[in-house]
Tab-separated table of C-alpha atoms in Angstrom:
chain	number	residue	atom	x	y	z
A	1	MET	CA	29.653	11.494	-42.089
A	2	THR	CA	26.844	8.826	-42.108
A	3	PRO	CA	26.651	7.015	-45.457
A	4	LEU	CA	23.820	8.063	-47.607
A	5	ARG	CA	21.858	5.037	-47.428
A	6	VAL	CA	22.063	4.574	-43.839
A	7	SER	CA	20.631	8.199	-43.669
A	8	ILE	CA	17.905	7.343	-45.988
A	9	ILE	CA	16.521	4.415	-44.085
A	10	GLY	CA	16.810	6.378	-41.080
A	11	ALA	CA	14.902	9.267	-42.352
A	12	ILE	CA	12.511	6.465	-43.695
A	13	ALA	CA	12.179	5.155	-40.309
A	14	ALA	CA	11.870	8.384	-38.401
A	15	PHE	CA	8.776	9.098	-41.012
A	16	ILE	CA	7.346	5.955	-40.407
A	17	MET	CA	7.551	6.542	-36.574
A	18	LEU	CA	6.059	10.112	-36.595
A	19	GLY	CA	3.445	8.788	-39.148
A	20	VAL	CA	2.225	6.270	-36.398
A	21	ILE	CA	2.571	8.906	-33.439
A	22	PHE	CA	0.197	11.441	-35.273
A	23	GLU	CA	-1.864	8.484	-35.942
A	24	LEU	CA	-2.159	7.480	-32.253
A	25	ILE	CA	-2.778	10.966	-31.527
A	26	ARG	CA	-5.653	11.556	-34.116
A	27	ARG	CA	-7.503	8.509	-32.782
A	28	ARG	CA	-6.538	9.648	-28.949
A	29	HIS	CA	-4.997	6.529	-27.945
A	30	LEU	CA	-2.071	9.085	-26.448
A	31	ARG	CA	-2.433	11.700	-23.891
A	32	GLU	CA	-0.979	14.944	-24.765
A	33	ARG	CA	1.906	15.086	-22.667
A	34	TYR	CA	2.807	11.338	-24.055
A	35	ALA	CA	2.372	12.967	-27.487
A	36	LEU	CA	4.542	15.736	-27.175
A	37	ILE	CA	7.473	13.640	-25.600
A	38	TRP	CA	7.022	10.993	-28.660
A	39	VAL	CA	6.559	14.095	-31.405
A	40	VAL	CA	9.796	15.416	-29.885
A	41	THR	CA	11.586	12.003	-30.143
A	42	GLY	CA	10.406	11.554	-33.386
A	43	LEU	CA	11.697	14.529	-34.807
A	44	ALA	CA	15.166	14.250	-33.085
A	45	LEU	CA	15.488	11.026	-34.854
A	46	LEU	CA	14.756	12.585	-38.399
A	47	THR	CA	17.099	15.445	-37.588
A	48	LEU	CA	19.955	12.888	-36.618
A	49	ALA	CA	19.228	10.852	-40.027
A	50	LEU	CA	19.158	13.705	-42.297
A	51	TRP	CA	21.831	16.275	-41.031
A	52	ARG	CA	24.606	13.652	-41.750
A	53	GLU	CA	27.627	15.189	-39.981
A	54	SER	CA	25.266	15.215	-36.496
A	55	LEU	CA	26.651	12.044	-34.727
A	56	ASN	CA	30.566	13.387	-35.611
A	57	THR	CA	29.909	16.813	-34.530
A	58	LEU	CA	27.920	15.698	-31.237
A	59	ALA	CA	30.414	13.124	-30.567
A	60	GLY	CA	33.028	15.815	-30.542
A	61	TRP	CA	31.221	18.193	-28.149
A	62	ALA	CA	31.143	15.160	-25.982
A	63	GLY	CA	34.876	14.284	-26.226
A	64	VAL	CA	34.134	10.858	-28.018
A	65	LYS	CA	37.019	10.224	-29.755
A	66	THR	CA	37.339	6.615	-30.627
A	67	TYR	CA	33.643	5.545	-32.033
A	68	PRO	CA	31.283	8.369	-32.858
A	69	PRO	CA	28.091	6.412	-33.070
A	70	SER	CA	28.325	5.682	-29.258
A	71	ILE	CA	27.031	8.990	-28.683
A	72	PHE	CA	23.759	7.824	-29.919
A	73	PHE	CA	23.408	4.604	-28.092
A	74	ALA	CA	24.366	6.387	-24.789
A	75	ALA	CA	21.704	9.113	-25.508
A	76	ILE	CA	18.866	6.389	-26.535
A	77	LEU	CA	20.088	4.589	-23.281
A	78	PHE	CA	19.616	7.450	-21.246
A	79	PHE	CA	16.469	8.562	-22.686
A	80	MET	CA	14.996	5.379	-22.104
A	81	LEU	CA	16.040	4.972	-18.485
A	82	VAL	CA	14.165	8.278	-17.766
A	83	LEU	CA	11.313	7.384	-19.596
A	84	VAL	CA	11.105	4.082	-17.804
A	85	LEU	CA	11.557	5.744	-14.139
A	86	HIS	CA	8.600	8.132	-15.386
A	87	PHE	CA	6.576	5.335	-16.015
A	88	SER	CA	7.285	3.913	-12.737
A	89	ILE	CA	6.114	7.098	-10.818
A	90	VAL	CA	2.965	7.124	-12.871
A	91	LEU	CA	2.335	3.562	-11.767
A	92	SER	CA	2.758	4.128	-8.160
A	93	ARG	CA	0.348	6.933	-8.289
A	94	LEU	CA	-2.002	5.203	-10.045
A	95	THR	CA	-1.921	2.161	-8.089
A	96	ASP	CA	-2.530	4.553	-5.032
A	97	GLN	CA	-5.520	5.982	-6.593
A	98	ASN	CA	-6.628	2.827	-7.536
A	99	VAL	CA	-6.597	1.563	-4.102
A	100	THR	CA	-8.442	4.747	-2.748
A	101	LEU	CA	-11.046	3.960	-5.563
A	102	ALA	CA	-11.393	0.681	-4.531
A	103	GLN	CA	-11.923	1.500	-0.647
A	104	LYS	CA	-14.174	4.395	-1.535
A	105	LEU	CA	-16.442	2.312	-3.581
A	106	ALA	CA	-16.652	-0.673	-1.322
A	107	LEU	CA	-17.453	1.770	1.550
A	108	LEU	CA	-20.187	3.651	-0.103
A	109	GLU	CA	-21.790	0.284	-1.446
A	110	THR	CA	-21.910	-1.129	1.957
A	111	ARG	CA	-23.742	2.361	3.419
A	112	LEU	CA	-26.101	2.148	0.560
A	113	ARG	CA	-26.855	-1.485	0.947
A	114	GLU	CA	-27.409	-0.655	4.897
A	115	ARG	CA	-29.828	2.273	4.022
A	116	GLU	CA	-31.521	0.282	1.571
A	117	GLN	CA	-32.100	-2.436	4.008
A	118	ALA	CA	-33.368	0.070	6.688
A	119	ASP	CA	-35.660	1.537	4.434
A	120	SER	CA	-37.217	-1.638	3.207
A	121	SER	CA	-37.513	-2.962	7.093
A	122	GLY	CA	-38.848	0.561	7.857
A	123	ASP	CA	-41.638	-0.044	4.900
A	124	ASP	CA	-42.830	-3.592	6.250
A	125	ASP	CA	-43.553	-2.259	10.039
B	1	MET	CA	-14.604	-16.285	10.477
B	2	ALA	CA	-18.009	-16.792	11.754
B	3	GLY	CA	-16.572	-18.271	14.876
B	4	VAL	CA	-14.698	-14.710	15.702
B	5	ILE	CA	-17.918	-13.002	15.061
B	6	ASP	CA	-19.921	-15.184	17.681
B	7	GLU	CA	-17.009	-14.732	20.081
B	8	ILE	CA	-16.980	-11.153	19.543
B	9	ARG	CA	-20.789	-10.983	20.202
B	10	ALA	CA	-20.964	-13.084	23.149
B	11	PHE	CA	-18.190	-11.112	24.737
B	12	ASP	CA	-19.656	-7.847	24.249
B	13	SER	CA	-23.084	-7.381	22.105
B	14	ALA	CA	-22.802	-4.076	21.800
B	15	PHE	CA	-19.706	-3.878	19.391
B	16	GLU	CA	-20.051	-2.949	15.770
B	17	ILE	CA	-18.510	-5.596	13.671
B	18	VAL	CA	-16.801	-4.779	10.538
B	19	VAL	CA	-15.922	-7.646	8.140
B	20	ILE	CA	-13.331	-6.857	5.107
B	21	ASP	CA	-13.639	-9.088	2.812
B	22	ASP	CA	-10.498	-8.332	0.455
B	23	GLY	CA	-11.756	-9.709	-2.895
B	24	SER	CA	-11.915	-13.010	-1.536
B	25	GLY	CA	-14.342	-14.773	-4.176
B	26	ASP	CA	-15.674	-16.776	-1.750
B	27	ASN	CA	-18.426	-17.048	0.208
B	28	THR	CA	-17.159	-14.951	3.345
B	29	SER	CA	-19.190	-11.853	2.387
B	30	GLU	CA	-22.545	-14.009	2.417
B	31	VAL	CA	-21.670	-16.058	5.468
B	32	ALA	CA	-20.787	-12.309	7.353
B	33	ARG	CA	-23.740	-10.539	5.850
B	34	ALA	CA	-26.173	-13.671	7.391
B	35	ARG	CA	-24.890	-12.961	10.581
B	36	GLY	CA	-26.044	-9.212	10.616
B	37	VAL	CA	-22.824	-7.676	10.598
B	38	HIS	CA	-21.468	-4.892	8.542
B	39	VAL	CA	-19.487	-5.919	5.477
B	40	VAL	CA	-17.385	-4.112	3.235
B	41	THR	CA	-16.528	-6.135	-0.031
B	42	LEU	CA	-13.534	-5.022	-2.128
B	43	PRO	CA	-13.868	-5.104	-5.597
B	44	PHE	CA	-10.678	-7.041	-6.050
B	45	ASN	CA	-7.643	-7.836	-3.693
B	46	LEU	CA	-5.905	-4.888	-2.001
B	47	GLY	CA	-3.628	-7.027	0.086
B	48	ILE	CA	-3.702	-7.020	3.667
B	49	GLY	CA	-2.639	-3.248	4.198
B	50	GLY	CA	-5.211	-1.852	1.792
B	51	ALA	CA	-8.103	-3.936	3.419
B	52	MET	CA	-7.203	-2.641	6.961
B	53	GLN	CA	-7.365	0.637	5.761
B	54	THR	CA	-10.738	0.084	4.664
B	55	GLY	CA	-11.443	-0.754	8.411
B	56	PHE	CA	-10.336	2.260	9.574
B	57	ARG	CA	-12.010	4.223	7.056
B	58	PHE	CA	-15.133	2.763	7.887
B	59	ALA	CA	-14.563	3.512	11.317
B	60	ARG	CA	-13.655	7.477	10.604
B	61	MET	CA	-16.848	7.607	8.244
B	62	ASN	CA	-19.209	6.489	11.133
B	63	ASP	CA	-17.499	8.420	13.588
B	64	PHE	CA	-16.129	5.740	15.786
B	65	ASP	CA	-14.524	6.551	19.047
B	66	LEU	CA	-12.378	2.950	19.312
B	67	ALA	CA	-11.440	0.723	16.459
B	68	VAL	CA	-9.882	-2.968	17.345
B	69	GLN	CA	-8.568	-4.812	14.359
B	70	ILE	CA	-8.976	-8.842	14.793
B	71	ASP	CA	-8.190	-11.366	12.451
B	72	GLY	CA	-10.732	-13.647	11.242
B	73	ASP	CA	-8.565	-16.715	11.687
B	74	GLY	CA	-9.407	-17.221	15.259
B	75	GLN	CA	-5.890	-16.504	16.615
B	76	HIS	CA	-6.900	-13.252	18.262
B	77	ASP	CA	-9.230	-13.903	21.585
B	78	PRO	CA	-11.803	-11.622	21.825
B	79	ALA	CA	-11.535	-12.380	25.622
B	80	GLU	CA	-8.594	-9.973	25.563
B	81	LEU	CA	-10.320	-7.323	24.337
B	82	PRO	CA	-10.608	-5.461	27.882
B	83	ALA	CA	-6.943	-5.424	28.252
B	84	LEU	CA	-6.533	-4.463	24.816
B	85	LEU	CA	-9.163	-1.400	25.221
B	86	ALA	CA	-8.058	-0.347	28.962
B	87	PRO	CA	-5.248	2.012	27.939
B	88	LEU	CA	-7.588	3.793	25.397
B	89	GLN	CA	-10.369	4.198	27.868
B	90	ARG	CA	-7.878	5.606	30.340
B	91	ASP	CA	-6.530	7.661	27.736
B	92	GLU	CA	-2.895	6.407	28.213
B	93	ALA	CA	-2.340	5.398	24.500
B	94	ASP	CA	-3.463	6.231	20.837
B	95	LEU	CA	-2.507	2.798	19.524
B	96	VAL	CA	-2.403	-0.642	21.641
B	97	VAL	CA	-0.647	-3.426	20.387
B	98	GLY	CA	-1.683	-6.846	21.972
B	99	SER	CA	1.930	-8.624	22.116
B	100	ARG	CA	2.317	-12.007	22.255
B	101	PHE	CA	5.846	-11.670	24.294
B	102	ALA	CA	5.231	-8.859	26.693
B	103	GLY	CA	3.954	-11.291	29.330
B	104	GLN	CA	4.048	-14.910	29.577
B	105	PRO	CA	4.964	-16.980	26.244
B	106	THR	CA	2.244	-18.669	25.182
B	107	PHE	CA	2.817	-18.086	21.409
B	108	ARG	CA	5.395	-20.735	19.609
B	109	SER	CA	6.527	-19.982	15.777
B	110	SER	CA	9.310	-20.829	13.692
B	111	PHE	CA	12.807	-20.194	13.866
B	112	THR	CA	13.329	-17.777	11.277
B	113	ARG	CA	9.931	-15.764	12.365
B	114	ARG	CA	11.367	-15.562	15.864
B	115	ILE	CA	14.365	-14.051	14.233
B	116	GLY	CA	12.675	-11.375	12.295
B	117	ILE	CA	10.127	-10.634	15.200
B	118	ARG	CA	13.151	-9.913	17.584
B	119	LEU	CA	14.935	-7.930	14.615
B	120	PHE	CA	11.855	-5.555	14.221
B	121	ALA	CA	11.403	-5.516	17.830
B	122	PHE	CA	14.841	-4.323	18.081
B	123	THR	CA	14.647	-1.862	15.637
B	124	VAL	CA	11.400	-0.244	16.258
B	125	SER	CA	12.314	0.041	20.079
B	126	ALA	CA	15.078	2.318	18.968
B	127	ILE	CA	13.052	4.291	16.885
B	128	ALA	CA	10.287	4.716	19.491
B	129	HIS	CA	12.615	5.009	22.330
B	130	GLN	CA	10.358	2.495	24.234
B	131	ARG	CA	10.694	-1.071	24.347
B	132	LEU	CA	8.228	-3.135	22.072
B	133	THR	CA	8.506	-6.815	22.080
B	134	ASP	CA	5.966	-7.573	19.174
B	135	THR	CA	5.583	-5.183	16.526
B	136	THR	CA	4.241	-7.492	13.812
B	137	SER	CA	1.050	-8.361	16.179
B	138	GLY	CA	-2.116	-7.782	14.429
B	139	PHE	CA	-4.299	-7.586	17.135
B	140	ARG	CA	-4.348	-4.018	18.051
B	141	ALA	CA	-6.724	-0.955	18.770
B	142	VAL	CA	-6.767	2.823	18.274
B	143	ASN	CA	-8.867	5.592	19.567
B	144	ARG	CA	-10.092	8.724	17.447
B	145	ARG	CA	-6.330	10.063	16.522
B	146	GLY	CA	-5.621	6.542	15.366
B	147	ILE	CA	-8.207	5.989	13.271
B	148	ALA	CA	-7.662	9.556	11.377
B	149	LEU	CA	-4.059	8.703	10.877
B	150	PHE	CA	-4.702	5.005	9.735
B	151	ALA	CA	-7.644	6.070	7.623
B	152	ALA	CA	-5.647	8.908	6.184
B	153	GLU	CA	-2.572	6.767	5.529
B	154	TYR	CA	-1.763	3.244	5.881
B	155	PRO	CA	0.993	1.119	4.534
B	156	GLN	CA	0.605	-1.564	2.281
B	157	ASP	CA	2.267	-4.954	1.733
B	158	TYR	CA	3.349	-6.057	5.220
B	159	PRO	CA	1.859	-3.193	7.420
B	160	GLU	CA	1.956	-3.703	11.212
B	161	VAL	CA	5.590	-2.877	11.764
B	162	GLU	CA	5.541	0.206	9.687
B	163	ALA	CA	2.233	1.053	10.932
B	164	THR	CA	3.826	0.998	14.323
B	165	VAL	CA	6.795	3.451	12.965
B	166	MET	CA	4.009	5.693	11.596
B	167	VAL	CA	2.444	5.950	14.933
B	168	VAL	CA	5.444	7.170	16.553
B	169	LYS	CA	6.285	9.482	14.021
B	170	HIS	CA	3.201	11.229	14.036
B	171	ARG	CA	3.627	11.602	17.885
B	172	LEU	CA	0.792	9.607	19.140
B	173	ARG	CA	1.298	7.247	22.073
B	174	LEU	CA	1.926	3.980	21.642
B	175	LYS	CA	1.629	1.259	24.567
B	176	GLU	CA	1.993	-2.844	24.385
B	177	VAL	CA	-0.055	-5.019	26.626
B	178	PRO	CA	0.397	-8.916	26.965
B	179	VAL	CA	-2.225	-10.857	25.248
B	180	ARG	CA	-2.764	-14.782	25.100
B	181	MET	CA	-2.892	-15.907	21.432
B	182	ARG	CA	-4.463	-19.033	19.919
B	183	GLU	CA	-3.260	-21.348	17.227
B	184	ARG	CA	-5.210	-19.996	14.163
B	185	ALA	CA	-8.207	-21.952	13.454
B	186	GLY	CA	-8.696	-21.508	9.729
B	187	GLY	CA	-6.116	-19.856	7.142
B	188	ARG	CA	-2.565	-19.867	7.126
B	189	SER	CA	-0.028	-17.161	7.919
B	190	SER	CA	0.490	-15.129	4.787
B	191	ILE	CA	4.630	-15.278	5.749
B	192	THR	CA	5.870	-18.858	4.858
B	193	ALA	CA	9.445	-19.626	5.982
B	194	LEU	CA	10.693	-19.027	2.195
B	195	ARG	CA	9.265	-15.509	2.161
B	196	SER	CA	10.468	-14.530	5.514
B	197	LEU	CA	13.580	-13.120	4.039
B	198	TYR	CA	12.016	-11.139	1.733
B	199	TYR	CA	9.551	-10.112	4.411
B	200	ILE	CA	12.548	-8.733	6.766
B	201	THR	CA	14.313	-6.672	4.039
B	202	LYS	CA	11.052	-4.973	2.836
B	203	VAL	CA	9.990	-4.211	6.039
B	204	LEU	CA	13.532	-2.759	7.106
B	205	LEU	CA	13.724	-0.852	4.079
B	206	ALA	CA	10.516	0.741	4.346
B	207	LEU	CA	11.214	1.601	7.747
B	208	PHE	CA	14.152	3.282	6.816
B	209	VAL	CA	12.835	4.972	3.837
B	210	TYR	CA	9.927	6.275	6.421
B	211	LEU	CA	12.605	7.825	8.459
B	212	PHE	CA	13.625	10.371	5.831
B	213	ARG	CA	9.925	10.532	4.532
B	214	SER	CA	9.059	14.279	4.031
B	215	ARG	CA	5.303	13.992	3.569
B	216	LYS	CA	3.201	13.365	6.776
B	217	ALA	CA	-0.033	12.094	6.394
B	218	PRO	CA	-2.738	15.164	7.543
B	219	LEU	CA	-4.280	14.308	10.657
B	220	GLU	CA	-7.054	16.894	10.746
B	221	ASP	CA	-8.787	16.158	7.193
B	222	GLU	CA	-12.161	16.492	6.167
């Protein structure tokens, strides 16, 4: 069972995290899809802190016998890996879109400049 | 670069010349514009692949029948243009690559670069089921189908080898012609000895991945 003091500190940390997340959503610093991930994460951490048998129970399900809290570290690590992979995918897509935008912008600029030159030289005649 | 523009003009004044300034930040754009050619100035550096694709998009936007890519550093000789364009005009190929090695060896390069070039030639020849000698050459020409493909999709970092495989995988016809290349007049190769290993690994990996790619570029867009 999680010691009372650890449980209280964990709960406070989770509340602070949820507070920060709500503030970020309120200021529109987080898009909805990320906001949802972080709210769920914050709630999961709060649950783990308040439900003091949680780690033993979860470790029991997963068959961890020696050191139950390791299930917590394993879960966090896996979650972060998935998140980082997701960000790599997002970053790749944004990079591709950025390249396409830069190309189209440059091509339109060229077209505009050449049209304007053609127009102004036409006026001179 | 100004020299190359003048050479192309002297060779055939009917060519539309497009200079892609890949966010160089120097006076490339002004110098080119002063010579009355088309200049596309990218807002920031996109790398060789991104810049090259901009050229093909320009060709597609302006409905060109042929497009030649030629380096601004003077190593590609505009006098070789007839050799490069002939297979396209006879409709024998969709992409023509000017090879340094297919004919007489007039080009010398470092040991690591030769190894890399041989390795790519061997790999791409196997994929393409035809004998290719110089897959890293940046002196190449495409017809409408090639323009459409490259405008839709073009590899990014070290694009030539991958672009060659792309052409084969899209069932476009590929042909190599021997060309004479010169020492570059300005600028340096983007590939130094230190980067060679990274270059070789990256390109081989990209080729391997490309063979298993699910999505093919749409040829008939717009």
